[in-house]
Coordinates of C-alpha atoms and ligand atoms in Angstrom, one line a residue:
M1 CA 14.4 21.4 -15.4
K2 CA 15.8 20.7 -11.9
K3 CA 18.4 18.0 -11.5
F4 CA 18.8 15.6 -8.6
A5 CA 20.9 12.5 -8.0
V6 CA 21.8 9.8 -5.6
I7 CA 25.5 9.3 -4.9
G8 CA 27.3 6.4 -3.4
S9 CA 29.2 3.2 -4.2
P10 CA 28.0 0.8 -5.5
I11 CA 25.1 2.8 -7.0
S12 CA 24.0 1.1 -10.3
H13 CA 21.2 -0.9 -8.6
S14 CA 19.8 2.1 -6.8
L15 CA 16.0 2.3 -7.0
S16 CA 16.0 6.1 -6.2
P17 CA 16.0 7.3 -9.8
S18 CA 12.8 5.3 -10.6
I19 CA 11.1 6.4 -7.3
H20 CA 11.9 10.1 -7.7
T21 CA 10.9 10.0 -11.4
A22 CA 7.6 8.3 -10.4
F23 CA 7.0 11.1 -7.8
A24 CA 7.6 13.8 -10.5
K25 CA 5.4 12.1 -13.0
I26 CA 2.5 11.8 -10.5
L27 CA 2.9 15.5 -9.6
G28 CA 3.2 16.5 -13.2
V29 CA 6.6 18.2 -12.8
D30 CA 9.7 17.7 -14.9
I31 CA 12.9 16.7 -13.1
R32 CA 16.0 14.7 -13.9
Y33 CA 17.3 12.2 -11.3
D34 CA 20.6 10.4 -11.8
A35 CA 22.5 7.6 -10.0
I36 CA 26.2 8.7 -9.8
E37 CA 29.0 6.5 -8.6
V38 CA 31.0 8.4 -6.0
K39 CA 33.7 6.7 -3.8
L40 CA 34.6 7.9 -0.4
E41 CA 38.0 9.3 -1.5
N42 CA 36.3 11.4 -4.2
F43 CA 33.4 12.7 -2.1
E44 CA 34.4 16.3 -1.6
E45 CA 35.6 16.9 -5.2
Q46 CA 32.5 15.3 -6.6
L47 CA 30.1 17.1 -4.3
N48 CA 31.5 20.5 -5.3
H49 CA 31.5 19.4 -9.0
L50 CA 27.8 18.3 -8.8
F51 CA 26.5 21.4 -7.1
S52 CA 28.4 23.7 -9.4
S53 CA 27.2 21.8 -12.5
G54 CA 23.6 22.5 -11.6
Y55 CA 22.3 19.7 -9.3
S56 CA 19.7 21.1 -6.8
G57 CA 19.8 18.3 -4.4
L58 CA 21.6 15.0 -3.7
N59 CA 20.7 11.8 -1.9
V60 CA 23.6 10.2 -0.2
T61 CA 23.9 6.4 0.4
L62 CA 26.6 4.0 1.5
P63 CA 29.4 4.6 2.2
L64 CA 29.0 8.4 2.2
K65 CA 26.4 9.2 4.8
E66 CA 28.8 10.1 7.6
K67 CA 31.1 12.1 5.3
A68 CA 28.0 14.0 4.0
F69 CA 27.2 15.0 7.6
Y70 CA 30.7 16.2 8.4
F71 CA 30.9 18.2 5.1
S72 CA 27.6 20.0 5.7
T73 CA 27.3 23.4 7.3
K74 CA 23.6 23.5 8.4
R75 CA 22.2 20.3 9.8
S76 CA 18.8 19.2 11.0
K77 CA 18.4 18.1 14.6
I78 CA 18.1 14.4 13.6
C79 CA 21.3 14.7 11.5
S80 CA 23.2 16.1 14.5
L81 CA 22.1 13.2 16.6
T82 CA 22.8 10.5 14.0
K83 CA 26.0 12.1 12.7
S84 CA 25.0 11.0 9.2
A85 CA 23.0 12.5 6.3
N86 CA 21.1 11.1 3.4
T87 CA 19.8 14.4 1.9
L88 CA 21.9 17.4 0.8
W89 CA 21.0 20.7 -0.8
Q90 CA 22.6 24.1 -1.2
E91 CA 21.1 27.5 -0.5
D92 CA 23.2 30.6 -1.2
G93 CA 26.3 28.5 -1.3
V94 CA 25.6 26.9 2.2
L95 CA 25.4 23.1 2.3
F96 CA 22.3 21.9 4.2
A97 CA 21.9 18.3 5.4
D98 CA 19.0 16.2 6.7
S99 CA 18.4 12.5 7.4
T100 CA 15.0 11.2 6.3
D101 CA 15.5 7.5 7.0
G102 CA 14.0 7.5 10.5
K103 CA 11.0 9.6 9.6
G104 CA 10.5 7.4 6.5
L105 CA 10.4 4.3 8.7
M106 CA 8.0 5.8 11.2
E107 CA 5.7 6.9 8.4
D108 CA 5.8 3.5 7.0
L109 CA 5.0 1.8 10.3
I110 CA 2.0 4.2 10.7
S111 CA 0.8 3.4 7.1
K112 CA 0.8 -0.3 8.0
G113 CA -1.0 0.3 11.3
L114 CA 2.0 -0.7 13.4
T115 CA 2.4 1.1 16.7
A116 CA 5.6 2.1 18.4
K117 CA 4.1 4.3 21.1
G118 CA 4.0 2.5 24.4
S119 CA 5.5 -0.7 22.9
N120 CA 8.4 -2.9 23.7
I121 CA 10.7 -2.7 20.7
V122 CA 13.7 -4.8 19.8
V123 CA 16.3 -3.4 17.4
L124 CA 18.6 -6.0 16.0
G125 CA 21.9 -4.4 14.9
A126 CA 23.8 -1.2 15.9
G127 CA 25.3 -0.1 12.6
G128 CA 24.6 3.0 10.5
S129 CA 20.9 2.0 9.9
A130 CA 20.2 1.5 13.5
K131 CA 21.7 4.9 14.4
A132 CA 19.7 6.6 11.6
I133 CA 16.3 5.3 12.9
L134 CA 16.8 5.7 16.6
P135 CA 16.0 9.4 17.1
S136 CA 12.7 9.0 15.2
L137 CA 11.8 5.8 17.0
L138 CA 12.4 7.5 20.4
E139 CA 10.2 10.4 19.3
A140 CA 7.3 7.9 19.0
K141 CA 7.7 7.2 22.7
P142 CA 8.0 3.4 22.9
N143 CA 7.8 1.9 26.4
E144 CA 11.2 0.3 26.1
I145 CA 13.9 -0.4 23.4
F146 CA 16.4 -3.2 23.6
I147 CA 19.3 -3.0 21.1
L148 CA 21.0 -6.3 20.4
N149 CA 24.2 -6.4 18.4
R150 CA 26.9 -9.0 17.5
T151 CA 29.5 -6.4 18.7
L152 CA 28.0 -5.5 22.0
S153 CA 30.1 -2.3 22.4
K154 CA 28.4 -0.7 19.4
A155 CA 25.0 -1.2 20.9
E156 CA 26.3 0.2 24.2
E157 CA 27.6 3.3 22.5
I158 CA 24.1 4.0 21.1
V159 CA 22.5 3.4 24.5
E160 CA 25.0 5.9 26.0
I161 CA 23.7 8.7 23.7
Y162 CA 20.0 8.1 24.5
I163 CA 20.3 6.9 28.1
N164 CA 18.5 10.0 29.6
N165 CA 15.5 9.6 27.4
T166 CA 12.1 8.8 28.9
T167 CA 12.1 5.5 27.1
K168 CA 14.1 2.9 28.8
I169 CA 16.9 1.8 26.4
T170 CA 19.3 -1.1 27.0
A171 CA 21.9 -3.0 25.0
G172 CA 22.7 -6.7 24.8
P173 CA 24.4 -9.4 22.6
L174 CA 22.3 -10.9 19.8
N175 CA 21.4 -14.1 21.6
E176 CA 20.5 -12.5 24.9
K177 CA 17.0 -13.4 26.2
L178 CA 14.6 -10.5 26.0
P179 CA 13.6 -8.9 29.3
F180 CA 10.1 -8.3 28.0
K181 CA 7.5 -9.6 25.6
S182 CA 8.3 -7.9 22.3
D183 CA 5.6 -5.9 20.5
G184 CA 7.8 -4.9 17.6
I185 CA 11.0 -6.2 16.1
I186 CA 13.1 -4.1 13.8
N187 CA 16.0 -5.9 11.9
T188 CA 18.7 -3.5 10.8
T189 CA 21.4 -6.1 10.4
S190 CA 22.6 -7.3 7.1
A191 CA 23.0 -10.9 8.2
G192 CA 19.9 -12.2 6.4
L193 CA 20.6 -10.2 3.3
L194 CA 24.1 -11.5 3.1
G195 CA 22.8 -15.1 3.5
Q196 CA 24.6 -15.4 6.9
E197 CA 23.1 -17.2 9.8
I198 CA 20.7 -15.0 11.7
V199 CA 21.4 -15.2 15.5
Y200 CA 18.5 -14.1 17.7
P201 CA 17.2 -14.4 21.3
E202 CA 15.1 -17.6 21.9
N203 CA 12.1 -15.5 23.0
L204 CA 12.4 -12.8 20.2
F205 CA 9.1 -13.7 18.4
S206 CA 6.2 -13.3 20.7
D207 CA 2.5 -13.6 20.0
Q208 CA 1.0 -10.5 18.3
A209 CA 4.4 -8.9 17.6
W210 CA 5.1 -7.2 14.3
S211 CA 8.4 -7.3 12.6
Y212 CA 10.1 -4.9 10.1
D213 CA 13.2 -5.8 8.2
L214 CA 15.0 -2.7 6.9
N215 CA 16.3 -4.9 4.1
Y216 CA 14.3 -5.5 1.0
T217 CA 14.6 -8.0 -1.9
D218 CA 12.3 -9.1 -4.8
V219 CA 11.1 -12.0 -2.7
T220 CA 10.5 -12.4 1.1
T221 CA 13.6 -11.4 2.9
N222 CA 15.4 -14.1 4.9
F223 CA 14.6 -12.3 8.1
N224 CA 10.9 -12.2 7.3
K225 CA 11.0 -15.9 6.3
L226 CA 12.3 -16.6 9.8
A227 CA 9.7 -14.3 11.4
K228 CA 6.9 -16.0 9.5
R229 CA 8.2 -19.4 10.5
N230 CA 7.8 -18.1 14.1
K231 CA 4.2 -17.2 13.4
I232 CA 4.7 -13.5 13.0
Y233 CA 2.1 -12.6 10.4
K234 CA 2.7 -8.8 10.3
A235 CA 6.2 -9.0 8.8
Y236 CA 7.2 -6.2 6.4
D237 CA 10.4 -5.3 4.5
G238 CA 12.0 -1.9 4.0
M239 CA 10.5 -1.1 0.6
G240 CA 7.9 1.2 2.1
M241 CA 10.6 3.0 4.1
L242 CA 12.7 3.4 1.0
F243 CA 9.8 5.2 -0.8
R244 CA 8.9 7.3 2.2
Q245 CA 12.4 8.5 2.9
A246 CA 12.7 9.4 -0.7
A247 CA 9.4 11.3 -0.6
L248 CA 10.7 13.3 2.4
S249 CA 13.8 14.3 0.4
F250 CA 11.7 15.2 -2.6
E251 CA 9.6 17.4 -0.4
I252 CA 12.6 19.2 1.2
W253 CA 14.0 20.0 -2.3
T254 CA 10.8 20.9 -4.1
D255 CA 8.2 21.9 -1.4
L256 CA 5.9 19.3 -3.2
T257 CA 4.5 16.3 -1.3
P258 CA 4.6 13.1 -3.5
D259 CA 1.8 10.6 -3.3
V260 CA 3.8 7.7 -2.0
D261 CA 1.1 5.0 -2.3
K262 CA 0.5 5.9 -5.9
A263 CA 4.2 5.7 -6.6
I264 CA 4.5 2.3 -4.9
E265 CA 1.5 1.1 -7.0
M266 CA 3.0 2.5 -10.2
L267 CA 6.4 0.8 -9.7
T268 CA 5.4 -2.5 -8.2
K269 CA 2.7 -3.2 -10.8
Ligands
LIG1 P1 24.2 -0.4 7.9 O1 24.5 1.0 7.5 O2 23.4 -1.2 6.9 O3 23.6 -0.5 9.3 P2 26.7 -1.3 9.0 O4 26.9 0.0 9.7 O5 27.8 -2.0 8.4 O6 25.6 -1.2 7.9 O7 26.0 -2.3 10.1 C1 25.7 -3.6 9.8 C2 25.0 -4.2 11.0 O8 24.7 -5.6 10.7 C3 25.8 -4.2 12.3 O9 25.0 -4.1 13.4 C4 26.5 -5.6 12.2 O10 27.0 -6.1 13.4 P3 28.4 -5.7 14.0 O11 28.3 -4.3 14.5 O12 28.7 -6.7 15.0 O13 29.3 -5.8 12.8 C5 25.3 -6.4 11.7 N1 25.8 -7.6 11.0 C6 26.4 -7.8 9.9 N2 26.6 -9.1 9.6 C7 26.1 -9.8 10.6 C8 26.0 -11.2 11.0 N3 26.5 -12.1 10.2 N4 25.4 -11.5 12.1 C9 24.9 -10.5 12.9 N5 25.0 -9.2 12.7 C10 25.5 -8.8 11.6

């Protein structure tokens, strides 16, 4: 039986074991998927230990995603752009890395009928999650992307990387008025999740816009509550992205494509 795990800290509340076990059940294959507490300072030692004790693939979560990138030898194009990885595996002793978060988000947007192509997209936040989704978002060819962050310099650093892209991309502070009518709003900040005040531009929520909060909770997220109060009816949380990035990892490791919708139905019943 193949063994997989998600590593990070804290890890005990991770939903990845349930999601991957559901994928395997639906596909009729036998796998084991664990959640293993690994701290930053133990990363290298634990990584070697896990692969030598028979794990075929690892998902990597906070705070290890950057370290996973730097320790890997062969990286996907997206990984090289984001300088972080959430999926690791070994072939002939070589450590491979990929980052499936961005593709997972884009697949989830498509599954919900939300369009990025040709759209004006606002990204709130410029941390690890924003960096992870940007290459995939740009691949969808939006008209314009405006990245707003509490620490402006972090948004400007991201813009610097992608400035030559065909999509116009600019940076601003969280309360800066949007230069366009937004079609899509993606919240990558942890402000709402942490219960802190959500600062946003006065014209953020426009008619017909959709919003997507990368956070997820058992109930409506604070950001989606705010969006709904501002008459955004298509407001989604990151649960779908979580399943879809997991499915992409599962596929990399096993060459099998999980039925994501069936897994969501199975686990949310
Ligand atoms: P993640 O990997 O989840 O993106 P992160 O790299 O720590 O985590 O980034 C968190 C993001 O949420 C950052 O954009 C952060 O803004 P700063 O770069 O200014 O720190 C944003 N964030 C966190 N708390 C916030 C708050 N109270 N208000 C606004 N933005 C906040």
